[in-house]
Coordinates of N, CA and C in Angstrom, one line a residue:
M192 N 82.7 95.8 126.1 CA 82.9 97.0 125.2 C 82.6 98.3 125.9
N193 N 83.3 99.4 125.6 CA 83.0 100.6 126.2 C 81.8 101.3 125.5
Q194 N 81.4 102.4 126.0 CA 80.1 103.0 125.5 C 80.2 103.4 124.0
Q195 N 81.4 103.9 123.6 CA 81.5 104.3 122.2 C 81.4 103.1 121.3
S196 N 82.0 102.0 121.7 CA 81.9 100.8 120.9 C 80.5 100.2 120.8
L197 N 79.8 100.3 121.9 CA 78.4 99.9 122.0 C 77.5 100.7 121.1
Q198 N 77.8 102.0 121.1 CA 77.0 102.9 120.3 C 77.2 102.6 118.8
I199 N 78.4 102.4 118.4 CA 78.8 102.1 117.0 C 78.1 100.8 116.6
L200 N 78.2 99.8 117.5 CA 77.5 98.5 117.2 C 76.0 98.7 117.0
S201 N 75.4 99.5 117.9 CA 74.0 99.7 117.8 C 73.6 100.4 116.5
E202 N 74.4 101.4 116.0 CA 74.2 102.1 114.8 C 74.3 101.2 113.6
L203 N 75.3 100.3 113.6 CA 75.5 99.4 112.5 C 74.4 98.4 112.4
Q204 N 74.0 97.9 113.6 CA 72.8 97.0 113.6 C 71.6 97.6 113.0
G205 N 71.4 98.9 113.3 CA 70.2 99.6 112.8 C 70.3 99.8 111.3
L206 N 71.4 99.6 110.7 CA 71.6 99.8 109.2 C 71.7 98.4 108.5
S207 N 71.6 97.3 109.2 CA 71.8 96.0 108.6 C 70.5 95.6 107.9
T208 N 70.6 94.7 106.9 CA 69.4 94.2 106.3 C 69.5 92.7 106.3
E209 N 68.4 92.0 106.2 CA 68.4 90.6 106.2 C 69.1 90.0 104.9
E210 N 68.8 90.7 103.8 CA 69.4 90.3 102.6 C 70.9 90.3 102.6
K211 N 71.5 91.4 103.2 CA 73.0 91.5 103.3 C 73.5 90.5 104.3
R212 N 72.8 90.2 105.4 CA 73.2 89.2 106.3 C 73.4 87.9 105.7
F213 N 72.6 87.6 104.7 CA 72.6 86.3 104.0 C 73.7 86.3 102.9
I214 N 73.8 87.4 102.2 CA 74.7 87.5 101.0 C 76.1 87.6 101.4
L215 N 76.4 88.5 102.3 CA 77.8 88.9 102.6 C 78.7 87.7 103.0
P216 N 78.3 86.8 103.9 CA 79.1 85.7 104.3 C 79.5 84.8 103.1
K217 N 78.6 84.6 102.2 CA 78.9 83.8 101.0 C 79.8 84.6 100.0
F218 N 79.6 85.9 99.9 CA 80.4 86.7 99.0 C 81.9 86.8 99.5
F219 N 82.1 86.8 100.8 CA 83.4 86.9 101.4 C 84.0 85.6 101.8
K220 N 83.4 84.5 101.3 CA 83.9 83.2 101.5 C 84.3 82.8 103.0
T221 N 83.2 82.8 103.8 CA 83.4 82.5 105.2 C 83.2 81.0 105.6
G222 N 83.0 80.2 104.6 CA 82.8 78.8 104.9 C 84.1 78.1 105.3
K223 N 83.9 76.9 105.8 CA 85.1 76.1 106.3 C 86.1 75.9 105.1
G224 N 87.3 76.2 105.4 CA 88.4 76.1 104.4 C 88.5 77.2 103.5
E225 N 87.6 78.2 103.5 CA 87.7 79.3 102.6 C 88.5 80.4 103.3
Y226 N 88.9 81.4 102.4 CA 89.8 82.4 103.0 C 89.2 83.3 104.1
G227 N 87.9 83.4 104.1 CA 87.3 84.2 105.2 C 86.6 83.4 106.3
E228 N 87.1 82.2 106.4 CA 86.5 81.2 107.3 C 86.2 81.8 108.7
G229 N 84.9 81.7 109.1 CA 84.5 82.0 110.5 C 84.2 83.5 110.7
D230 N 84.4 84.3 109.7 CA 84.1 85.8 109.8 C 82.5 85.9 109.9
K231 N 82.1 86.9 110.7 CA 80.7 87.1 110.9 C 80.3 88.5 110.4
F232 N 79.1 88.6 109.8 CA 78.6 89.8 109.2 C 77.3 90.3 109.8
L233 N 77.2 91.6 110.1 CA 75.9 92.1 110.6 C 75.0 92.3 109.4
G234 N 75.5 92.6 108.2 CA 74.7 92.8 107.0 C 74.6 94.3 106.7
V235 N 75.7 95.0 106.7 CA 75.8 96.5 106.4 C 76.6 96.8 105.2
T236 N 76.2 97.6 104.3 CA 76.9 98.0 103.2 C 78.1 99.0 103.5
V237 N 79.1 99.0 102.6 CA 80.2 99.9 102.9 C 79.8 101.4 103.0
P238 N 78.9 101.9 102.1 CA 78.5 103.3 102.2 C 77.9 103.6 103.6
N239 N 77.1 102.7 104.1 CA 76.5 102.9 105.4 C 77.6 102.8 106.5
I240 N 78.5 101.9 106.4 CA 79.6 101.9 107.4 C 80.4 103.2 107.4
R241 N 80.6 103.7 106.2 CA 81.4 105.0 106.1 C 80.6 106.1 106.7
I242 N 79.3 106.1 106.6 CA 78.5 107.2 107.2 C 78.7 107.1 108.8
V243 N 78.6 105.9 109.3 CA 78.8 105.8 110.8 C 80.2 106.2 111.1
A244 N 81.2 105.9 110.4 CA 82.6 106.2 110.7 C 82.8 107.7 110.7
R245 N 82.2 108.4 109.7 CA 82.4 109.9 109.6 C 81.8 110.6 110.8
C246 N 80.8 110.0 111.4 CA 80.2 110.6 112.6 C 81.0 110.2 113.9
R247 N 82.1 109.5 113.8 CA 82.8 109.0 115.0 C 84.3 109.2 114.8
L248 N 84.7 110.3 114.2 CA 86.1 110.5 113.9 C 86.9 110.8 115.2
D249 N 86.2 111.1 116.3 CA 87.0 111.5 117.5 C 87.0 110.3 118.5
I250 N 86.7 109.1 118.1 CA 86.7 108.0 119.1 C 88.1 107.8 119.6
S251 N 88.2 107.2 120.8 CA 89.5 106.9 121.4 C 90.2 105.8 120.8
M252 N 91.5 105.7 121.1 CA 92.3 104.5 120.6 C 91.8 103.3 121.3
E253 N 91.3 103.4 122.5 CA 90.8 102.2 123.2 C 89.6 101.7 122.4
T254 N 88.7 102.6 121.9 CA 87.6 102.2 121.1 C 88.1 101.5 119.8
M255 N 89.1 102.2 119.2 CA 89.6 101.6 117.9 C 90.1 100.2 118.1
T256 N 90.8 100.0 119.3 CA 91.3 98.6 119.5 C 90.1 97.6 119.7
E257 N 89.1 98.1 120.4 CA 87.9 97.2 120.6 C 87.2 96.9 119.3
L258 N 87.1 97.9 118.4 CA 86.5 97.7 117.1 C 87.3 96.6 116.3
M259 N 88.6 96.7 116.3 CA 89.5 95.8 115.6 C 89.4 94.4 116.2
A260 N 89.1 94.3 117.5 CA 89.0 92.9 118.1 C 87.6 92.3 117.9
S261 N 86.7 93.0 117.3 CA 85.3 92.6 117.2 C 85.2 91.3 116.3
E262 N 84.2 90.5 116.6 CA 83.9 89.3 115.8 C 83.2 89.8 114.5
W263 N 82.7 91.0 114.5 CA 81.9 91.5 113.4 C 82.7 92.2 112.4
H264 N 82.6 91.8 111.1 CA 83.4 92.3 110.0 C 83.2 93.8 109.9
E265 N 81.9 94.3 110.0 CA 81.6 95.7 109.8 C 82.1 96.5 111.0
M266 N 82.3 96.0 112.1 CA 82.9 96.8 113.2 C 84.4 97.0 112.9
R267 N 85.1 96.0 112.5 CA 86.5 96.2 112.1 C 86.6 97.2 110.9
M268 N 85.7 97.1 109.9 CA 85.7 98.0 108.8 C 85.4 99.4 109.3
C269 N 84.5 99.6 110.2 CA 84.2 100.9 110.7 C 85.4 101.5 111.4
G270 N 86.2 100.8 112.2 CA 87.4 101.3 112.8 C 88.4 101.7 111.8
L271 N 88.6 100.9 110.8 CA 89.5 101.3 109.7 C 89.1 102.5 108.9
M272 N 87.7 102.6 108.7 CA 87.2 103.8 108.0 C 87.4 105.0 108.8
V273 N 87.3 105.0 110.1 CA 87.6 106.1 111.0 C 89.0 106.6 110.7
I274 N 90.0 105.7 110.6 CA 91.4 106.0 110.3 C 91.5 106.7 109.0
V275 N 90.9 106.0 108.0 CA 91.0 106.6 106.6 C 90.4 108.0 106.5
E276 N 89.2 108.2 107.1 CA 88.6 109.5 107.1 C 89.4 110.5 107.8
N277 N 90.0 110.2 108.9 CA 90.9 111.1 109.6 C 92.1 111.4 108.8
C278 N 92.7 110.4 108.1 CA 93.8 110.7 107.2 C 93.5 111.6 106.1
K279 N 92.3 111.5 105.5 CA 91.8 112.3 104.4 C 91.6 113.8 105.0
M280 N 91.1 113.9 106.2 CA 90.8 115.2 106.8 C 92.1 115.9 107.0
M281 N 93.2 115.2 107.4 CA 94.5 115.8 107.6 C 95.1 116.4 106.4
S282 N 94.6 116.0 105.2 CA 95.2 116.5 104.0 C 94.5 117.8 103.5
K283 N 93.4 118.1 104.2 CA 92.7 119.3 103.7 C 93.3 120.6 104.3
S284 N 93.2 121.7 103.5 CA 93.8 122.9 103.9 C 93.2 123.5 105.2
S285 N 91.9 123.2 105.4 CA 91.2 123.7 106.6 C 91.8 123.1 107.9
W286 N 92.2 121.8 107.8 CA 92.8 121.1 108.9 C 94.2 121.7 109.1
R287 N 94.9 121.8 108.0 CA 96.3 122.2 108.1 C 96.5 123.7 108.7
K288 N 95.5 124.5 108.5 CA 95.5 125.9 109.0 C 95.6 125.9 110.5
N289 N 95.0 124.9 111.2 CA 95.0 124.9 112.6 C 95.9 123.8 113.3
H290 N 96.7 123.2 112.5 CA 97.6 122.1 113.0 C 99.0 122.2 112.3
S291 N 100.0 121.9 113.0 CA 101.3 121.9 112.5 C 101.6 120.7 111.7
E292 N 102.7 120.7 110.9 CA 103.1 119.5 110.2 C 103.6 118.4 111.1
D293 N 104.2 118.9 112.2 CA 104.6 117.9 113.2 C 103.4 117.1 113.8
E294 N 102.3 117.8 114.1 CA 101.1 117.2 114.6 C 100.6 116.2 113.6
R295 N 100.6 116.6 112.3 CA 100.1 115.8 111.2 C 100.9 114.5 111.1
E296 N 102.2 114.7 111.1 CA 103.1 113.6 111.0 C 102.9 112.6 112.2
A297 N 102.8 113.1 113.4 CA 102.6 112.3 114.6 C 101.3 111.5 114.5
L298 N 100.2 112.1 114.0 CA 99.0 111.4 113.9 C 99.0 110.3 112.8
R299 N 99.6 110.7 111.7 CA 99.7 109.7 110.6 C 100.5 108.5 111.0
K300 N 101.6 108.8 111.8 CA 102.4 107.6 112.2 C 101.7 106.8 113.2
K301 N 100.9 107.4 114.1 CA 100.1 106.7 115.1 C 99.1 105.7 114.4
Y302 N 98.5 106.2 113.3 CA 97.5 105.4 112.6 C 98.3 104.3 111.8
F303 N 99.4 104.6 111.2 CA 100.2 103.7 110.5 C 100.7 102.6 111.4
D304 N 101.2 102.9 112.6 CA 101.6 101.9 113.5 C 100.5 101.0 114.0
F305 N 99.3 101.7 114.3 CA 98.1 100.9 114.7 C 97.7 99.9 113.7
Y306 N 97.7 100.3 112.4 CA 97.3 99.5 111.3 C 98.2 98.2 111.3
L307 N 99.5 98.5 111.3 CA 100.4 97.3 111.2 C 100.4 96.4 112.4
K308 N 100.0 96.9 113.6 CA 99.8 96.1 114.8 C 98.6 95.2 114.7
H309 N 97.6 95.5 113.8 CA 96.4 94.8 113.8 C 96.2 94.1 112.4
T310 N 97.2 93.8 111.7 CA 97.0 93.2 110.4 C 96.3 91.8 110.4
D311 N 96.4 91.2 111.6 CA 95.8 89.9 111.7 C 94.2 90.1 111.8
R312 N 93.8 91.3 112.1 CA 92.3 91.6 112.1 C 91.9 92.3 110.8
I313 N 92.8 92.7 110.0 CA 92.5 93.2 108.7 C 92.5 92.1 107.7
N314 N 91.5 91.2 107.9 CA 91.6 89.8 107.4 C 90.6 89.5 106.3
N315 N 90.4 90.4 105.4 CA 89.7 90.1 104.1 C 90.1 91.2 103.1
W316 N 89.8 90.9 101.8 CA 90.4 91.7 100.8 C 89.7 93.1 100.8
D317 N 88.5 93.2 101.2 CA 87.8 94.6 101.2 C 88.4 95.4 102.3
L318 N 88.7 94.9 103.4 CA 89.3 95.6 104.5 C 90.7 96.2 104.1
V319 N 91.5 95.4 103.4 CA 92.8 95.8 102.9 C 92.6 96.8 101.8
D320 N 91.8 96.6 100.8 CA 91.8 97.4 99.6 C 91.2 98.8 99.9
L321 N 90.3 98.9 100.8 CA 89.7 100.2 101.1 C 90.5 101.1 102.0
T322 N 91.6 100.5 102.5 CA 92.3 101.2 103.6 C 93.8 101.3 103.4
A323 N 94.5 100.3 102.9 CA 95.9 100.2 102.8 C 96.5 101.4 101.9
P324 N 96.0 101.7 100.8 CA 96.6 102.8 100.0 C 96.7 104.1 100.8
T325 N 95.6 104.4 101.6 CA 95.6 105.7 102.3 C 96.4 105.6 103.6
V326 N 96.3 104.5 104.4 CA 96.9 104.5 105.7 C 98.4 104.1 105.6
I327 N 98.7 103.2 104.7 CA 100.1 102.7 104.6 C 100.8 103.4 103.4
G328 N 100.2 103.3 102.2 CA 100.9 103.8 101.0 C 101.1 105.3 101.1
E329 N 100.1 106.1 101.4 CA 100.3 107.6 101.4 C 101.3 108.0 102.5
Y330 N 101.3 107.3 103.6 CA 102.2 107.6 104.7 C 103.7 107.4 104.3
L331 N 103.9 106.4 103.4 CA 105.2 106.0 103.0 C 105.8 106.8 101.8
I332 N 104.9 107.6 101.2 CA 105.4 108.3 100.0 C 106.7 108.9 100.1
D333 N 107.0 109.6 101.2 CA 108.2 110.3 101.3 C 109.2 109.6 102.3
K334 N 109.0 108.3 102.5 CA 109.8 107.6 103.5 C 110.3 106.3 102.8
S335 N 111.1 105.5 103.5 CA 111.5 104.2 103.1 C 110.3 103.3 102.8
H336 N 110.4 102.5 101.8 CA 109.3 101.6 101.5 C 109.7 100.2 101.9
D337 N 110.7 100.0 102.7 CA 111.2 98.7 103.1 C 110.1 97.8 103.8
I338 N 109.2 98.5 104.5 CA 108.2 97.7 105.2 C 107.3 96.9 104.2
L339 N 107.1 97.4 103.0 CA 106.3 96.7 102.1 C 106.9 95.4 101.7
Y340 N 108.3 95.4 101.6 CA 108.9 94.1 101.2 C 108.9 93.1 102.3
K341 N 108.9 93.6 103.6 CA 108.7 92.7 104.7 C 107.3 92.1 104.7
L342 N 106.3 92.9 104.4 CA 104.9 92.5 104.3 C 104.8 91.5 103.1
A343 N 105.4 91.8 102.0 CA 105.3 90.9 100.8 C 105.9 89.5 101.1
D344 N 106.9 89.4 102.0 CA 107.5 88.2 102.4 C 106.8 87.5 103.6
S345 N 105.7 88.1 104.1 CA 104.9 87.5 105.2 C 104.3 86.2 104.8
K346 N 104.0 85.4 105.8 CA 103.2 84.2 105.6 C 101.7 84.4 105.7
L347 N 101.4 85.7 106.0 CA 100.0 86.0 106.2 C 99.5 86.7 104.9
L348 N 98.5 86.0 104.3 CA 98.0 86.5 103.0 C 97.6 88.0 103.0
W349 N 97.0 88.4 104.0 CA 96.5 89.8 104.1 C 97.6 90.8 104.2
E350 N 98.7 90.4 104.8 CA 99.9 91.3 104.8 C 100.5 91.4 103.4
Q351 N 100.5 90.3 102.7 CA 101.0 90.3 101.4 C 100.2 91.2 100.5
R352 N 98.9 91.1 100.6 CA 98.0 91.9 99.8 C 98.1 93.4 100.2
T353 N 98.3 93.6 101.5 CA 98.6 95.0 101.9 C 99.8 95.6 101.2
A354 N 100.9 94.8 101.1 CA 102.1 95.2 100.4 C 101.8 95.7 99.0
V355 N 101.0 94.8 98.3 CA 100.7 95.1 96.9 C 99.8 96.3 96.7
V356 N 98.7 96.3 97.5 CA 97.7 97.4 97.3 C 98.2 98.7 97.8
S357 N 99.1 98.7 98.7 CA 99.6 100.0 99.2 C 100.3 100.8 98.1
T358 N 100.9 100.1 97.2 CA 101.6 100.7 96.1 C 100.7 101.6 95.2
F359 N 99.4 101.5 95.4 CA 98.5 102.3 94.6 C 98.7 103.8 94.9
A360 N 99.1 104.1 96.1 CA 99.4 105.5 96.5 C 100.6 106.0 95.7
F361 N 101.6 105.1 95.4 CA 102.8 105.5 94.6 C 102.4 105.6 93.2
I362 N 101.6 104.7 92.7 CA 101.2 104.6 91.3 C 100.5 105.9 90.9
R363 N 99.7 106.4 91.8 CA 98.9 107.6 91.6 C 99.9 108.8 91.4
N364 N 101.1 108.7 92.0 CA 102.1 109.7 91.8 C 103.1 109.4 90.7
N365 N 102.7 108.4 89.9 CA 103.6 108.0 88.7 C 104.9 107.4 89.2
D366 N 104.9 106.8 90.3 CA 106.1 106.1 90.9 C 105.8 104.6 90.8
F367 N 106.4 103.9 89.8 CA 106.0 102.5 89.5 C 107.1 101.5 90.0
E368 N 108.1 101.9 90.6 CA 109.2 101.0 90.9 C 108.8 99.9 91.8
D369 N 108.1 100.2 92.9 CA 107.7 99.2 93.9 C 106.8 98.2 93.3
I370 N 105.8 98.6 92.6 CA 104.8 97.6 92.1 C 105.4 96.6 91.2
Y371 N 106.3 97.1 90.3 CA 107.0 96.1 89.4 C 108.0 95.2 90.1
T372 N 108.6 95.7 91.1 CA 109.6 94.9 91.9 C 108.8 93.9 92.7
I373 N 107.7 94.3 93.4 CA 107.0 93.4 94.2 C 106.2 92.4 93.3
A374 N 105.7 92.8 92.2 CA 105.0 91.9 91.3 C 106.0 90.8 90.8
E375 N 107.2 91.2 90.4 CA 108.2 90.2 90.0 C 108.5 89.2 91.1
H376 N 108.6 89.7 92.4 CA 108.9 88.9 93.5 C 107.8 87.9 93.8
L377 N 106.6 88.3 93.6 CA 105.4 87.5 93.9 C 104.8 86.9 92.6
L378 N 105.5 86.8 91.6 CA 105.0 86.4 90.3 C 104.3 85.0 90.3
S379 N 104.8 84.1 91.1 CA 104.3 82.8 91.1 C 103.4 82.5 92.3
H380 N 102.9 83.6 92.9 CA 102.0 83.4 94.1 C 100.8 82.5 93.7
P381 N 100.5 81.5 94.5 CA 99.4 80.6 94.1 C 98.0 81.0 94.4
H382 N 97.8 82.0 95.2 CA 96.5 82.4 95.7 C 95.9 83.4 94.7
D383 N 94.6 83.2 94.3 CA 94.0 84.0 93.3 C 93.8 85.4 93.8
L384 N 93.6 85.6 95.1 CA 93.4 86.9 95.7 C 94.7 87.8 95.5
M385 N 95.9 87.1 95.5 CA 97.1 87.9 95.3 C 97.3 88.1 93.8
Q386 N 97.0 87.1 93.0 CA 97.1 87.3 91.5 C 96.2 88.4 91.1
K387 N 95.0 88.5 91.6 CA 94.1 89.6 91.2 C 94.6 90.9 91.7
A388 N 95.2 91.0 92.9 CA 95.7 92.3 93.4 C 96.9 92.8 92.6
I389 N 97.8 91.9 92.3 CA 99.0 92.2 91.5 C 98.6 92.7 90.1
G390 N 97.7 91.9 89.5 CA 97.2 92.3 88.2 C 96.5 93.6 88.2
W391 N 95.7 93.9 89.2 CA 95.0 95.1 89.4 C 96.0 96.3 89.4
M392 N 97.0 96.2 90.3 CA 98.0 97.3 90.4 C 98.8 97.4 89.1
L393 N 99.2 96.3 88.5 CA 99.9 96.4 87.2 C 99.0 97.2 86.2
R394 N 97.7 96.9 86.2 CA 96.8 97.6 85.2 C 96.8 99.1 85.5
E395 N 96.8 99.4 86.8 CA 96.7 100.8 87.2 C 98.0 101.5 86.8
A396 N 99.2 100.8 86.9 CA 100.4 101.4 86.5 C 100.4 101.5 85.0
G397 N 99.9 100.5 84.3 CA 99.9 100.6 82.8 C 99.0 101.7 82.3
K398 N 97.9 102.1 83.0 CA 97.1 103.1 82.6 C 97.8 104.5 82.5
R399 N 98.9 104.5 83.3 CA 99.7 105.8 83.4 C 101.0 105.7 82.5
D400 N 101.5 104.5 82.3 CA 102.6 104.3 81.4 C 102.5 102.9 80.8
A401 N 101.9 102.8 79.7 CA 101.6 101.5 79.0 C 102.9 100.9 78.6
D402 N 103.9 101.7 78.2 CA 105.1 101.1 77.7 C 105.9 100.3 78.8
L403 N 105.9 100.8 80.0 CA 106.5 100.1 81.1 C 105.8 98.8 81.4
L404 N 104.5 98.8 81.3 CA 103.7 97.6 81.5 C 104.1 96.6 80.4
R405 N 104.1 97.0 79.2 CA 104.4 96.1 78.1 C 105.8 95.5 78.3
A406 N 106.8 96.3 78.7 CA 108.1 95.8 78.9 C 108.1 94.7 80.0
F407 N 107.3 94.9 81.1 CA 107.2 93.9 82.1 C 106.5 92.6 81.6
L408 N 105.5 92.8 80.8 CA 104.8 91.7 80.2 C 105.6 90.9 79.2
D409 N 106.4 91.6 78.4 CA 107.2 91.0 77.4 C 108.2 90.0 78.1
K410 N 108.6 90.4 79.3 CA 109.6 89.6 80.1 C 108.9 88.5 80.9
H411 N 107.7 88.7 81.3 CA 107.1 87.8 82.3 C 105.8 87.1 81.9
A412 N 105.2 87.6 80.8 CA 103.8 87.1 80.5 C 103.7 85.5 80.4
K413 N 104.8 84.9 79.9 CA 104.7 83.5 79.8 C 104.7 82.8 81.1
K414 N 105.2 83.4 82.2 CA 105.3 82.8 83.5 C 104.2 83.2 84.4
M415 N 103.5 84.3 84.1 CA 102.5 84.9 85.0 C 101.3 83.9 85.0
P416 N 100.7 83.8 86.2 CA 99.4 83.1 86.3 C 98.4 83.8 85.4
R417 N 97.5 83.0 84.8 CA 96.6 83.6 83.8 C 95.7 84.7 84.5
T418 N 95.3 84.5 85.7 CA 94.4 85.5 86.4 C 95.1 86.8 86.5
M419 N 96.4 86.8 86.9 CA 97.2 88.0 87.1 C 97.3 88.7 85.7
L420 N 97.6 87.9 84.7 CA 97.8 88.5 83.4 C 96.5 89.1 82.8
R421 N 95.4 88.4 83.0 CA 94.1 88.9 82.5 C 93.8 90.3 83.2
Y422 N 94.0 90.4 84.5 CA 93.7 91.6 85.2 C 94.7 92.7 84.7
S423 N 95.9 92.4 84.4 CA 96.9 93.4 84.1 C 96.6 94.0 82.7
I424 N 96.0 93.3 81.8 CA 95.9 93.7 80.4 C 94.4 94.2 80.1
E425 N 93.6 94.3 81.1 CA 92.2 94.6 80.8 C 92.0 95.9 80.0
K426 N 92.9 96.9 80.1 CA 92.7 98.1 79.4 C 93.4 98.2 78.0
F427 N 94.0 97.1 77.7 CA 94.6 97.0 76.3 C 93.5 96.7 75.3
A428 N 93.9 97.0 74.1 CA 93.0 96.7 72.9 C 92.9 95.1 72.8
E429 N 91.8 94.7 72.2 CA 91.6 93.2 72.2 C 92.7 92.5 71.5
T430 N 93.2 93.0 70.4 CA 94.3 92.4 69.7 C 95.5 92.2 70.6
E431 N 95.8 93.2 71.4 CA 97.0 93.2 72.3 C 96.8 92.2 73.4
R432 N 95.5 92.2 73.9 CA 95.2 91.3 75.0 C 95.4 89.8 74.5
Q433 N 94.9 89.5 73.3 CA 95.1 88.2 72.7 C 96.6 87.9 72.5
Y434 N 97.3 88.9 72.1 CA 98.8 88.6 71.9 C 99.4 88.2 73.2
Y435 N 99.2 88.8 74.3 CA 99.8 88.4 75.6 C 99.2 87.2 76.1
M436 N 97.9 87.0 76.0 CA 97.3 85.7 76.5 C 97.8 84.5 75.7
N437 N 98.2 84.7 74.5 CA 98.7 83.6 73.7 C 100.2 83.4 73.7
K438 N 100.9 84.2 74.4 CA 102.4 84.1 74.5 C 102.8 82.7 75.1

């Protein structure tokens, strides 16, 4: 590892706790045959990882690549958080005053391409959920969304989850077309992590337009996995939740 990577590792190690080193591998299912099999944890919380990332926004792409290749979950998370924080910074007026739109577009594309190149290392639900809406979804808002459908058809669970969770950026802008199309496409997905992700995004869409969600549920509730359905109707009144659960 280069000096920047070693410094980040040292800082993260200094923030680790014995309790988290014990809890996190169990929480993220790293046992044999589980979805996070073999992943290793230093024992650092997300807020502390974010603190380290915010102090390292100028790291090189070489360092970013080393972080993504790390055996440590928190090192990969830190690399992704650097990207997220840089993307957020580029949206601020203070940054835009000193940089052109072409510069912003080039940087956003660089991070977008880097992310897609390393999806095999973005290999747990927290890594996807905390980063995909910003790095993938927000970049695609004014562009073709075709890449999401390619990811949705991937054999890699984490790419499929990226496709779903990235739509959160569109949902926040009251654009619901992609989440309903992808949800319908993946309606019978067998993995609970995908059922939860789809249900979560449907719920977020429903918070903004409940009638659209009801129309989707009226058509699909009977076929939806129960986990997906439960997540999607969490914000409904109890009587309405029971109605859909009993369909």
